[in-house]
Amino acid sequence: MSRAHAGGGPVNPVSSAVTVRVPAKVNVQLAVGAARADGFHDLANVFLAVGLYDEVTAAPADELRITCSGPDAAQVPLDATNLAARAAVALAERYGITPAVHLHIAKDIPVAGGMAGGSADGAAALVACDALWGTGASRDELLAICAELGSDVPFSLVGGAALGTGRGEKLTPIEVGGAFHWVFAVADGGLSTPAVYGEFDRLTAGVEVPEPAASPALLAALRSGDSGALAAALSNDLQPAALSLRPSLADTLAAGTEAGALAALVSGSGPTTAFLVADGPTALKVADALLASGTCRNARVAPAPARGAHVVTA
């Protein structure tokens, strides 16, 4: 494993830029437990990586700098709060390196849309800086840093499909036996994940919330690659809270279902809505119908599963 020099520089740095591609995710099941003492919730979170991607490019620089391009780029923070910046700092601190790097995010995953775009950027920056600086961090080290950064960040590194327990950061890979076709309707504006969880707590106050557990039927549907069976098993315990905060999402869900989707649900904490469809041609038809309905800002087609964060140029 390459380690840093005493002077704070990496042993085997890459002289040029490194670009990492990282996928969005959809939660095909999001089972949420009651609020814990620390304010978090135990989850049974079945992640599926989908083919919408951000790309993060790390290049040598005099200091840490973040830039962003693409749809909704104006909504992305360009300071130390950005998960990509936090990932670079965390890796640099672990290896005694100065985090002098320019991170450029080419954004195509919806911002604040419940598809883990910020988490994806954190994972991508971690992989890119590891390659740029030649730190040679192990997979387990990278996953440990991801877990420190946020609950969804480890899955962005892993990709494919996985069950996330704890806060969602403890991952168990899930076998996927075929391709699934999705359409995502992008809403105007975002929804704050903490606000959605707060609304979940309000809506479930005084109600006994069961311990979250993965659905055997859903896991079997993923293993078999059966879209119809997966459609019947999709669930999101945060959907009532998201609809409470953004009632107009119900119209979007109805429009996609009427257009031929097998199933519809809010993606994660929303406000992006996800539609599972039978095949590629149906995905295009549903996307066109969603746009024509006027209930969303954009509609995107994406296959699943998708590969986790990986270097595409170095």
PDB file of C-alpha atoms in Angstrom:
ATOM      1  CA  MET A   1       0.000   0.000   0.000  1.00  0.00           C
ATOM      2  CA  SER A   2       1.362   3.426  -0.930  1.00  0.00           C
ATOM      3  CA  ARG A   3       1.744   5.786   2.003  1.00  0.00           C
ATOM      4  CA  ALA A   4       2.365   9.500   2.248  1.00  0.00           C
ATOM      5  CA  HIS A   5       5.825  10.982   2.597  1.00  0.00           C
ATOM      6  CA  ALA A   6       6.580  12.700   5.901  1.00  0.00           C
ATOM      7  CA  GLY A   7       6.313  15.976   4.025  1.00  0.00           C
ATOM      8  CA  GLY A   8       2.643  15.428   3.325  1.00  0.00           C
ATOM      9  CA  GLY A   9       2.740  14.272  -0.304  1.00  0.00           C
ATOM     10  CA  PRO A  10       1.615  10.909  -1.644  1.00  0.00           C
ATOM     11  CA  VAL A  11       4.130   8.249  -2.697  1.00  0.00           C
ATOM     12  CA  ASN A  12       2.670   7.358  -6.093  1.00  0.00           C
ATOM     13  CA  PRO A  13       0.593  10.311  -7.281  1.00  0.00           C
ATOM     14  CA  VAL A  14      -1.010  10.458 -10.729  1.00  0.00           C
ATOM     15  CA  SER A  15       0.233  13.594 -12.470  1.00  0.00           C
ATOM     16  CA  SER A  16      -2.927  14.246 -14.492  1.00  0.00           C
ATOM     17  CA  ALA A  17      -6.628  14.259 -13.716  1.00  0.00           C
ATOM     18  CA  VAL A  18      -8.732  11.260 -12.696  1.00  0.00           C
ATOM     19  CA  THR A  19     -12.436  11.002 -13.587  1.00  0.00           C
ATOM     20  CA  VAL A  20     -14.800   8.693 -11.701  1.00  0.00           C
ATOM     21  CA  ARG A  21     -18.337   7.807 -12.771  1.00  0.00           C
ATOM     22  CA  VAL A  22     -20.919   7.049 -10.067  1.00  0.00           C
ATOM     23  CA  PRO A  23     -24.593   6.017 -10.316  1.00  0.00           C
ATOM     24  CA  ALA A  24     -27.807   7.247  -8.752  1.00  0.00           C
ATOM     25  CA  LYS A  25     -29.913   4.903  -6.654  1.00  0.00           C
ATOM     26  CA  VAL A  26     -33.522   4.008  -6.104  1.00  0.00           C
ATOM     27  CA  ASN A  27     -34.796   2.449  -2.893  1.00  0.00           C
ATOM     28  CA  VAL A  28     -36.906  -0.501  -3.972  1.00  0.00           C
ATOM     29  CA  GLN A  29     -37.716  -0.984  -0.292  1.00  0.00           C
ATOM     30  CA  LEU A  30     -37.270   1.570   2.463  1.00  0.00           C
ATOM     31  CA  ALA A  31     -38.486   0.208   5.795  1.00  0.00           C
ATOM     32  CA  VAL A  32     -38.060   2.781   8.571  1.00  0.00           C
ATOM     33  CA  GLY A  33     -37.996   2.053  12.290  1.00  0.00           C
ATOM     34  CA  ALA A  34     -38.869   4.417  15.113  1.00  0.00           C
ATOM     35  CA  ALA A  35     -36.521   7.309  15.917  1.00  0.00           C
ATOM     36  CA  ARG A  36     -33.510   6.254  17.991  1.00  0.00           C
ATOM     37  CA  ALA A  37     -32.053   8.194  20.906  1.00  0.00           C
ATOM     38  CA  ASP A  38     -29.443   9.677  18.555  1.00  0.00           C
ATOM     39  CA  GLY A  39     -32.164  10.968  16.228  1.00  0.00           C
ATOM     40  CA  PHE A  40     -31.436   8.467  13.465  1.00  0.00           C
ATOM     41  CA  HIS A  41     -33.760   5.623  12.447  1.00  0.00           C
ATOM     42  CA  ASP A  42     -32.933   1.961  11.985  1.00  0.00           C
ATOM     43  CA  LEU A  43     -33.562   0.994   8.368  1.00  0.00           C
ATOM     44  CA  ALA A  44     -33.984  -1.960   6.100  1.00  0.00           C
ATOM     45  CA  ASN A  45     -33.011  -0.151   2.935  1.00  0.00           C
ATOM     46  CA  VAL A  46     -32.823  -2.133  -0.311  1.00  0.00           C
ATOM     47  CA  PHE A  47     -30.727  -0.074  -2.703  1.00  0.00           C
ATOM     48  CA  LEU A  48     -30.627  -0.558  -6.468  1.00  0.00           C
ATOM     49  CA  ALA A  49     -28.107   1.442  -8.492  1.00  0.00           C
ATOM     50  CA  VAL A  50     -29.550   2.917 -11.700  1.00  0.00           C
ATOM     51  CA  GLY A  51     -27.963   4.219 -14.877  1.00  0.00           C
ATOM     52  CA  LEU A  52     -28.046   7.955 -14.214  1.00  0.00           C
ATOM     53  CA  TYR A  53     -24.548   9.187 -13.457  1.00  0.00           C
ATOM     54  CA  ASP A  54     -22.493  12.007 -12.036  1.00  0.00           C
ATOM     55  CA  GLU A  55     -18.809  12.237 -12.934  1.00  0.00           C
ATOM     56  CA  VAL A  56     -16.246  13.702 -10.548  1.00  0.00           C
ATOM     57  CA  THR A  57     -12.835  14.722 -11.867  1.00  0.00           C
ATOM     58  CA  ALA A  58      -9.931  15.217  -9.454  1.00  0.00           C
ATOM     59  CA  ALA A  59      -6.974  17.256 -10.658  1.00  0.00           C
ATOM     60  CA  PRO A  60      -3.881  18.624  -8.879  1.00  0.00           C
ATOM     61  CA  ALA A  61      -4.381  22.142  -7.506  1.00  0.00           C
ATOM     62  CA  ASP A  62      -2.867  24.595  -5.030  1.00  0.00           C
ATOM     63  CA  GLU A  63      -5.827  24.190  -2.664  1.00  0.00           C
ATOM     64  CA  LEU A  64      -9.123  22.368  -2.337  1.00  0.00           C
ATOM     65  CA  ARG A  65     -11.604  23.762  -4.855  1.00  0.00           C
ATOM     66  CA  ILE A  66     -15.040  22.538  -6.000  1.00  0.00           C
ATOM     67  CA  THR A  67     -16.741  23.391  -9.284  1.00  0.00           C
ATOM     68  CA  CYS A  68     -19.918  21.974 -10.805  1.00  0.00           C
ATOM     69  CA  SER A  69     -21.638  21.885 -14.183  1.00  0.00           C
ATOM     70  CA  GLY A  70     -24.831  20.340 -15.534  1.00  0.00           C
ATOM     71  CA  PRO A  71     -28.543  20.489 -14.663  1.00  0.00           C
ATOM     72  CA  ASP A  72     -29.256  22.051 -11.267  1.00  0.00           C
ATOM     73  CA  ALA A  73     -25.557  22.899 -10.807  1.00  0.00           C
ATOM     74  CA  ALA A  74     -26.552  26.199  -9.184  1.00  0.00           C
ATOM     75  CA  GLN A  75     -28.092  24.226  -6.280  1.00  0.00           C
ATOM     76  CA  VAL A  76     -24.852  22.366  -5.476  1.00  0.00           C
ATOM     77  CA  PRO A  77     -22.786  23.846  -2.610  1.00  0.00           C
ATOM     78  CA  LEU A  78     -19.223  24.644  -3.632  1.00  0.00           C
ATOM     79  CA  ASP A  79     -17.797  24.954  -0.120  1.00  0.00           C
ATOM     80  CA  ALA A  80     -16.533  22.573   2.568  1.00  0.00           C
ATOM     81  CA  THR A  81     -20.055  21.238   3.187  1.00  0.00           C
ATOM     82  CA  ASN A  82     -20.091  19.469  -0.187  1.00  0.00           C
ATOM     83  CA  LEU A  83     -19.677  15.711   0.380  1.00  0.00           C
ATOM     84  CA  ALA A  84     -17.051  15.566  -2.360  1.00  0.00           C
ATOM     85  CA  ALA A  85     -14.958  18.123  -0.447  1.00  0.00           C
ATOM     86  CA  ARG A  86     -15.519  16.287   2.822  1.00  0.00           C
ATOM     87  CA  ALA A  87     -14.429  13.018   1.195  1.00  0.00           C
ATOM     88  CA  ALA A  88     -11.194  14.574  -0.058  1.00  0.00           C
ATOM     89  CA  VAL A  89     -10.428  16.031   3.374  1.00  0.00           C
ATOM     90  CA  ALA A  90     -11.195  12.736   5.138  1.00  0.00           C
ATOM     91  CA  LEU A  91      -8.886  10.737   2.853  1.00  0.00           C
ATOM     92  CA  ALA A  92      -6.142  13.354   3.077  1.00  0.00           C
ATOM     93  CA  GLU A  93      -6.284  13.400   6.884  1.00  0.00           C
ATOM     94  CA  ARG A  94      -6.040   9.596   7.017  1.00  0.00           C
ATOM     95  CA  TYR A  95      -2.872   9.612   4.908  1.00  0.00           C
ATOM     96  CA  GLY A  96      -1.237  12.833   6.107  1.00  0.00           C
ATOM     97  CA  ILE A  97      -1.733  14.562   2.769  1.00  0.00           C
ATOM     98  CA  THR A  98      -2.680  18.172   2.118  1.00  0.00           C
ATOM     99  CA  PRO A  99      -6.050  18.068   0.287  1.00  0.00           C
ATOM    100  CA  ALA A 100      -4.856  20.282  -2.554  1.00  0.00           C
ATOM    101  CA  VAL A 101      -7.203  19.165  -5.313  1.00  0.00           C
ATOM    102  CA  HIS A 102      -9.669  20.624  -7.781  1.00  0.00           C
ATOM    103  CA  LEU A 103     -12.839  18.517  -7.814  1.00  0.00           C
ATOM    104  CA  HIS A 104     -15.174  19.139 -10.734  1.00  0.00           C
ATOM    105  CA  ILE A 105     -18.629  17.576 -10.544  1.00  0.00           C
ATOM    106  CA  ALA A 106     -20.395  16.968 -13.866  1.00  0.00           C
ATOM    107  CA  LYS A 107     -23.913  16.612 -12.495  1.00  0.00           C
ATOM    108  CA  ASP A 108     -26.637  14.551 -14.116  1.00  0.00           C
ATOM    109  CA  ILE A 109     -28.275  12.998 -11.015  1.00  0.00           C
ATOM    110  CA  PRO A 110     -31.179  15.172  -9.802  1.00  0.00           C
ATOM    111  CA  VAL A 111     -30.231  17.450  -6.878  1.00  0.00           C
ATOM    112  CA  ALA A 112     -32.103  16.938  -3.578  1.00  0.00           C
ATOM    113  CA  GLY A 113     -34.192  14.343  -5.375  1.00  0.00           C
ATOM    114  CA  GLY A 114     -33.953  11.288  -3.143  1.00  0.00           C
ATOM    115  CA  MET A 115     -31.510   9.587  -5.532  1.00  0.00           C
ATOM    116  CA  ALA A 116     -28.335  10.063  -3.439  1.00  0.00           C
ATOM    117  CA  GLY A 117     -26.671  12.509  -5.822  1.00  0.00           C
ATOM    118  CA  GLY A 118     -24.661  14.212  -3.075  1.00  0.00           C
ATOM    119  CA  SER A 119     -23.674  10.867  -1.590  1.00  0.00           C
ATOM    120  CA  ALA A 120     -22.647   9.664  -5.047  1.00  0.00           C
ATOM    121  CA  ASP A 121     -20.345  12.670  -5.416  1.00  0.00           C
ATOM    122  CA  GLY A 122     -18.750  11.904  -2.050  1.00  0.00           C
ATOM    123  CA  ALA A 123     -18.017   8.311  -3.079  1.00  0.00           C
ATOM    124  CA  ALA A 124     -16.729   9.382  -6.485  1.00  0.00           C
ATOM    125  CA  ALA A 125     -14.432  12.032  -4.996  1.00  0.00           C
ATOM    126  CA  LEU A 126     -13.029   9.459  -2.593  1.00  0.00           C
ATOM    127  CA  VAL A 127     -12.196   7.024  -5.408  1.00  0.00           C
ATOM    128  CA  ALA A 128     -10.814   9.830  -7.592  1.00  0.00           C
ATOM    129  CA  CYS A 129      -8.569  11.272  -4.871  1.00  0.00           C
ATOM    130  CA  ASP A 130      -7.361   7.797  -3.905  1.00  0.00           C
ATOM    131  CA  ALA A 131      -6.274   7.270  -7.516  1.00  0.00           C
ATOM    132  CA  LEU A 132      -4.889  10.807  -7.961  1.00  0.00           C
ATOM    133  CA  TRP A 133      -2.828  10.707  -4.773  1.00  0.00           C
ATOM    134  CA  GLY A 134      -1.820   7.053  -5.035  1.00  0.00           C
ATOM    135  CA  THR A 135      -2.873   6.386  -1.458  1.00  0.00           C
ATOM    136  CA  GLY A 136      -3.734   2.767  -2.253  1.00  0.00           C
ATOM    137  CA  ALA A 137      -6.534   2.665   0.302  1.00  0.00           C
ATOM    138  CA  SER A 138      -8.203  -0.729   0.668  1.00  0.00           C
ATOM    139  CA  ARG A 139     -11.868  -1.253  -0.164  1.00  0.00           C
ATOM    140  CA  ASP A 140     -12.624  -1.600   3.554  1.00  0.00           C
ATOM    141  CA  GLU A 141     -10.851   1.703   4.317  1.00  0.00           C
ATOM    142  CA  LEU A 142     -12.812   3.488   1.602  1.00  0.00           C
ATOM    143  CA  LEU A 143     -16.085   2.011   2.879  1.00  0.00           C
ATOM    144  CA  ALA A 144     -15.248   3.099   6.432  1.00  0.00           C
ATOM    145  CA  ILE A 145     -14.695   6.687   5.254  1.00  0.00           C
ATOM    146  CA  CYS A 146     -17.927   6.499   3.233  1.00  0.00           C
ATOM    147  CA  ALA A 147     -19.866   5.454   6.345  1.00  0.00           C
ATOM    148  CA  GLU A 148     -18.442   8.437   8.239  1.00  0.00           C
ATOM    149  CA  LEU A 149     -19.607  10.767   5.459  1.00  0.00           C
ATOM    150  CA  GLY A 150     -23.236   9.620   5.335  1.00  0.00           C
ATOM    151  CA  SER A 151     -25.672   6.728   5.335  1.00  0.00           C
ATOM    152  CA  ASP A 152     -26.018   6.457   1.531  1.00  0.00           C
ATOM    153  CA  VAL A 153     -22.357   7.003   0.612  1.00  0.00           C
ATOM    154  CA  PRO A 154     -21.167   3.373   1.035  1.00  0.00           C
ATOM    155  CA  PHE A 155     -23.753   2.111  -1.456  1.00  0.00           C
ATOM    156  CA  SER A 156     -22.672   4.705  -4.021  1.00  0.00           C
ATOM    157  CA  LEU A 157     -19.215   3.117  -3.849  1.00  0.00           C
ATOM    158  CA  VAL A 158     -20.524  -0.463  -4.108  1.00  0.00           C
ATOM    159  CA  GLY A 159     -23.349  -0.140  -6.656  1.00  0.00           C
ATOM    160  CA  GLY A 160     -25.389  -3.087  -7.944  1.00  0.00           C
ATOM    161  CA  ALA A 161     -27.949  -3.948  -5.280  1.00  0.00           C
ATOM    162  CA  ALA A 162     -27.556  -4.199  -1.529  1.00  0.00           C
ATOM    163  CA  LEU A 163     -29.466  -4.286   1.727  1.00  0.00           C
ATOM    164  CA  GLY A 164     -28.490  -1.414   4.010  1.00  0.00           C
ATOM    165  CA  THR A 165     -29.137  -1.841   7.732  1.00  0.00           C
ATOM    166  CA  GLY A 166     -28.322   0.340  10.746  1.00  0.00           C
ATOM    167  CA  ARG A 167     -28.658   3.853   9.313  1.00  0.00           C
ATOM    168  CA  GLY A 168     -28.348   2.230   5.882  1.00  0.00           C
ATOM    169  CA  GLU A 169     -24.542   2.194   5.930  1.00  0.00           C
ATOM    170  CA  LYS A 170     -24.070  -1.514   6.805  1.00  0.00           C
ATOM    171  CA  LEU A 171     -24.308  -3.237   3.440  1.00  0.00           C
ATOM    172  CA  THR A 172     -25.039  -6.803   2.395  1.00  0.00           C
ATOM    173  CA  PRO A 173     -24.797  -7.377  -1.389  1.00  0.00           C
ATOM    174  CA  ILE A 174     -27.935  -8.702  -3.102  1.00  0.00           C
ATOM    175  CA  GLU A 175     -27.915 -10.841  -6.223  1.00  0.00           C
ATOM    176  CA  VAL A 176     -29.827  -9.421  -9.199  1.00  0.00           C
ATOM    177  CA  GLY A 177     -30.906 -11.915 -11.843  1.00  0.00           C
ATOM    178  CA  GLY A 178     -31.794  -9.581 -14.694  1.00  0.00           C
ATOM    179  CA  ALA A 179     -32.256  -6.043 -15.939  1.00  0.00           C
ATOM    180  CA  PHE A 180     -34.967  -3.703 -14.667  1.00  0.00           C
ATOM    181  CA  HIS A 181     -36.255  -0.634 -16.509  1.00  0.00           C
ATOM    182  CA  TRP A 182     -37.093   2.593 -14.690  1.00  0.00           C
ATOM    183  CA  VAL A 183     -38.436   6.058 -15.370  1.00  0.00           C
ATOM    184  CA  PHE A 184     -37.745   8.889 -12.926  1.00  0.00           C
ATOM    185  CA  ALA A 185     -39.897  12.010 -12.803  1.00  0.00           C
ATOM    186  CA  VAL A 186     -37.932  14.997 -11.535  1.00  0.00           C
ATOM    187  CA  ALA A 187     -39.975  17.473  -9.503  1.00  0.00           C
ATOM    188  CA  ASP A 188     -39.552  21.221  -9.223  1.00  0.00           C
ATOM    189  CA  GLY A 189     -37.486  22.032  -6.136  1.00  0.00           C
ATOM    190  CA  GLY A 190     -36.106  19.582  -3.586  1.00  0.00           C
ATOM    191  CA  LEU A 191     -37.243  17.971  -0.369  1.00  0.00           C
ATOM    192  CA  SER A 192     -35.042  18.045   2.717  1.00  0.00           C
ATOM    193  CA  THR A 193     -34.311  14.516   3.934  1.00  0.00           C
ATOM    194  CA  PRO A 194     -34.338  15.622   7.620  1.00  0.00           C
ATOM    195  CA  ALA A 195     -37.694  17.326   7.038  1.00  0.00           C
ATOM    196  CA  VAL A 196     -39.166  14.152   5.529  1.00  0.00           C
ATOM    197  CA  TYR A 197     -37.939  12.049   8.462  1.00  0.00           C
ATOM    198  CA  GLY A 198     -39.354  14.676  10.824  1.00  0.00           C
ATOM    199  CA  GLU A 199     -42.720  14.378   9.096  1.00  0.00           C
ATOM    200  CA  PHE A 200     -42.470  10.573   9.342  1.00  0.00           C
ATOM    201  CA  ASP A 201     -41.983  10.954  13.103  1.00  0.00           C
ATOM    202  CA  ARG A 202     -44.975  13.302  13.300  1.00  0.00           C
ATOM    203  CA  LEU A 203     -47.216  10.969  11.308  1.00  0.00           C
ATOM    204  CA  THR A 204     -46.216   7.913  13.364  1.00  0.00           C
ATOM    205  CA  ALA A 205     -46.371   9.611  16.781  1.00  0.00           C
ATOM    206  CA  GLY A 206     -48.252   7.372  19.203  1.00  0.00           C
ATOM    207  CA  VAL A 207     -48.147   4.451  16.751  1.00  0.00           C
ATOM    208  CA  GLU A 208     -46.023   1.374  17.327  1.00  0.00           C
ATOM    209  CA  VAL A 209     -43.515   1.320  14.468  1.00  0.00           C
ATOM    210  CA  PRO A 210     -42.383  -2.233  13.641  1.00  0.00           C
ATOM    211  CA  GLU A 211     -38.719  -3.210  13.437  1.00  0.00           C
ATOM    212  CA  PRO A 212     -37.613  -2.743   9.816  1.00  0.00           C
ATOM    213  CA  ALA A 213     -36.918  -5.927   7.859  1.00  0.00           C
ATOM    214  CA  ALA A 214     -36.227  -6.708   4.211  1.00  0.00           C
ATOM    215  CA  SER A 215     -39.132  -8.244   2.299  1.00  0.00           C
ATOM    216  CA  PRO A 216     -38.422 -11.875   1.282  1.00  0.00           C
ATOM    217  CA  ALA A 217     -40.698 -11.446  -1.755  1.00  0.00           C
ATOM    218  CA  LEU A 218     -38.774  -8.372  -2.888  1.00  0.00           C
ATOM    219  CA  LEU A 219     -35.374 -10.061  -2.492  1.00  0.00           C
ATOM    220  CA  ALA A 220     -36.672 -13.077  -4.443  1.00  0.00           C
ATOM    221  CA  ALA A 221     -37.930 -10.778  -7.216  1.00  0.00           C
ATOM    222  CA  LEU A 222     -34.501  -9.149  -7.531  1.00  0.00           C
ATOM    223  CA  ARG A 223     -32.780 -12.538  -7.615  1.00  0.00           C
ATOM    224  CA  SER A 224     -35.106 -13.815 -10.344  1.00  0.00           C
ATOM    225  CA  GLY A 225     -35.117 -10.603 -12.391  1.00  0.00           C
ATOM    226  CA  ASP A 226     -38.929 -10.634 -12.359  1.00  0.00           C
ATOM    227  CA  SER A 227     -40.239  -7.090 -12.945  1.00  0.00           C
ATOM    228  CA  GLY A 228     -43.837  -8.018 -12.177  1.00  0.00           C
ATOM    229  CA  ALA A 229     -42.918  -9.592  -8.857  1.00  0.00           C
ATOM    230  CA  LEU A 230     -40.687  -6.637  -7.969  1.00  0.00           C
ATOM    231  CA  ALA A 231     -43.507  -4.216  -8.804  1.00  0.00           C
ATOM    232  CA  ALA A 232     -45.796  -6.015  -6.365  1.00  0.00           C
ATOM    233  CA  ALA A 233     -43.200  -5.835  -3.583  1.00  0.00           C
ATOM    234  CA  LEU A 234     -41.966  -2.216  -3.855  1.00  0.00           C
ATOM    235  CA  SER A 235     -42.461  -0.138  -0.686  1.00  0.00           C
ATOM    236  CA  ASN A 236     -41.308   3.107   0.884  1.00  0.00           C
ATOM    237  CA  ASP A 237     -42.232   3.960   4.481  1.00  0.00           C
ATOM    238  CA  LEU A 238     -41.239   7.603   3.834  1.00  0.00           C
ATOM    239  CA  GLN A 239     -43.743   8.010   0.991  1.00  0.00           C
ATOM    240  CA  PRO A 240     -46.660   9.181   3.200  1.00  0.00           C
ATOM    241  CA  ALA A 241     -44.380  11.816   4.740  1.00  0.00           C
ATOM    242  CA  ALA A 242     -43.124  12.998   1.344  1.00  0.00           C
ATOM    243  CA  LEU A 243     -46.705  13.207   0.046  1.00  0.00           C
ATOM    244  CA  SER A 244     -47.759  15.099   3.166  1.00  0.00           C
ATOM    245  CA  LEU A 245     -45.076  17.722   2.516  1.00  0.00           C
ATOM    246  CA  ARG A 246     -45.577  17.727  -1.275  1.00  0.00           C
ATOM    247  CA  PRO A 247     -49.164  16.604  -2.078  1.00  0.00           C
ATOM    248  CA  SER A 248     -48.695  17.312  -5.797  1.00  0.00           C
ATOM    249  CA  LEU A 249     -46.473  14.209  -6.045  1.00  0.00           C
ATOM    250  CA  ALA A 250     -49.661  12.120  -5.956  1.00  0.00           C
ATOM    251  CA  ASP A 251     -50.574  13.525  -9.390  1.00  0.00           C
ATOM    252  CA  THR A 252     -47.173  12.508 -10.758  1.00  0.00           C
ATOM    253  CA  LEU A 253     -47.499   8.982  -9.370  1.00  0.00           C
ATOM    254  CA  ALA A 254     -50.968   8.689 -10.924  1.00  0.00           C
ATOM    255  CA  ALA A 255     -49.792   9.994 -14.320  1.00  0.00           C
ATOM    256  CA  GLY A 256     -47.007   7.408 -14.555  1.00  0.00           C
ATOM    257  CA  THR A 257     -49.272   4.558 -13.485  1.00  0.00           C
ATOM    258  CA  GLU A 258     -51.940   5.556 -15.998  1.00  0.00           C
ATOM    259  CA  ALA A 259     -49.273   5.626 -18.721  1.00  0.00           C
ATOM    260  CA  GLY A 260     -48.431   1.972 -18.171  1.00  0.00           C
ATOM    261  CA  ALA A 261     -45.927   1.708 -15.329  1.00  0.00           C
ATOM    262  CA  LEU A 262     -46.024  -1.570 -13.413  1.00  0.00           C
ATOM    263  CA  ALA A 263     -45.578   0.314 -10.126  1.00  0.00           C
ATOM    264  CA  ALA A 264     -44.826   3.805  -8.853  1.00  0.00           C
ATOM    265  CA  LEU A 265     -43.281   5.132  -5.670  1.00  0.00           C
ATOM    266  CA  VAL A 266     -41.471   8.126  -4.236  1.00  0.00           C
ATOM    267  CA  SER A 267     -37.707   7.598  -4.519  1.00  0.00           C
ATOM    268  CA  GLY A 268     -36.204   7.654  -1.037  1.00  0.00           C
ATOM    269  CA  SER A 269     -37.139  10.901   0.688  1.00  0.00           C
ATOM    270  CA  GLY A 270     -38.298  12.402  -2.634  1.00  0.00           C
ATOM    271  CA  PRO A 271     -39.370  14.455  -4.409  1.00  0.00           C
ATOM    272  CA  THR A 272     -38.236  12.400  -7.426  1.00  0.00           C
ATOM    273  CA  THR A 273     -40.787   9.684  -8.219  1.00  0.00           C
ATOM    274  CA  ALA A 274     -39.786   6.293  -9.633  1.00  0.00           C
ATOM    275  CA  PHE A 275     -41.718   4.107 -12.074  1.00  0.00           C
ATOM    276  CA  LEU A 276     -40.866   0.473 -12.730  1.00  0.00           C
ATOM    277  CA  VAL A 277     -41.799  -0.548 -16.277  1.00  0.00           C
ATOM    278  CA  ALA A 278     -41.740  -3.766 -18.269  1.00  0.00           C
ATOM    279  CA  ASP A 279     -39.173  -2.888 -20.926  1.00  0.00           C
ATOM    280  CA  GLY A 280     -37.235  -0.158 -22.723  1.00  0.00           C
ATOM    281  CA  PRO A 281     -39.958   0.893 -25.212  1.00  0.00           C
ATOM    282  CA  THR A 282     -42.483   1.193 -22.372  1.00  0.00           C
ATOM    283  CA  ALA A 283     -40.007   3.330 -20.433  1.00  0.00           C
ATOM    284  CA  LEU A 284     -39.857   5.836 -23.306  1.00  0.00           C
ATOM    285  CA  LYS A 285     -43.656   5.884 -23.571  1.00  0.00           C
ATOM    286  CA  VAL A 286     -44.111   6.470 -19.832  1.00  0.00           C
ATOM    287  CA  ALA A 287     -41.441   9.212 -19.827  1.00  0.00           C
ATOM    288  CA  ASP A 288     -43.208  11.011 -22.693  1.00  0.00           C
ATOM    289  CA  ALA A 289     -46.565  10.735 -20.905  1.00  0.00           C
ATOM    290  CA  LEU A 290     -45.120  12.102 -17.667  1.00  0.00           C
ATOM    291  CA  LEU A 291     -43.661  15.119 -19.480  1.00  0.00           C
ATOM    292  CA  ALA A 292     -46.958  15.710 -21.296  1.00  0.00           C
ATOM    293  CA  SER A 293     -48.897  15.508 -18.009  1.00  0.00           C
ATOM    294  CA  GLY A 294     -47.252  18.669 -16.686  1.00  0.00           C
ATOM    295  CA  THR A 295     -46.790  17.045 -13.271  1.00  0.00           C
ATOM    296  CA  CYS A 296     -42.966  17.026 -13.359  1.00  0.00           C
ATOM    297  CA  ARG A 297     -40.062  19.117 -14.600  1.00  0.00           C
ATOM    298  CA  ASN A 298     -38.269  16.290 -16.400  1.00  0.00           C
ATOM    299  CA  ALA A 299     -38.504  12.543 -16.930  1.00  0.00           C
ATOM    300  CA  ARG A 300     -35.448  10.321 -17.205  1.00  0.00           C
ATOM    301  CA  VAL A 301     -35.138   6.705 -18.359  1.00  0.00           C
ATOM    302  CA  ALA A 302     -32.566   4.474 -16.670  1.00  0.00           C
ATOM    303  CA  PRO A 303     -31.727   0.758 -16.566  1.00  0.00           C
ATOM    304  CA  ALA A 304     -30.676  -1.136 -13.458  1.00  0.00           C
ATOM    305  CA  PRO A 305     -28.557  -2.460 -11.890  1.00  0.00           C
ATOM    306  CA  ALA A 306     -25.565  -0.176 -12.468  1.00  0.00           C
ATOM    307  CA  ARG A 307     -21.926  -0.399 -11.464  1.00  0.00           C
ATOM    308  CA  GLY A 308     -20.717   1.536  -8.404  1.00  0.00           C
ATOM    309  CA  ALA A 309     -18.129   4.335  -8.414  1.00  0.00           C
ATOM    310  CA  HIS A 310     -15.323   3.512 -10.851  1.00  0.00           C
ATOM    311  CA  VAL A 311     -12.486   5.262 -12.658  1.00  0.00           C
ATOM    312  CA  VAL A 312     -13.252   6.042 -16.313  1.00  0.00           C
ATOM    313  CA  THR A 313     -10.150   8.144 -17.149  1.00  0.00           C
ATOM    314  CA  ALA A 314      -6.821   8.532 -15.419  1.00  0.00           C
TER     315      ALA A 314
END
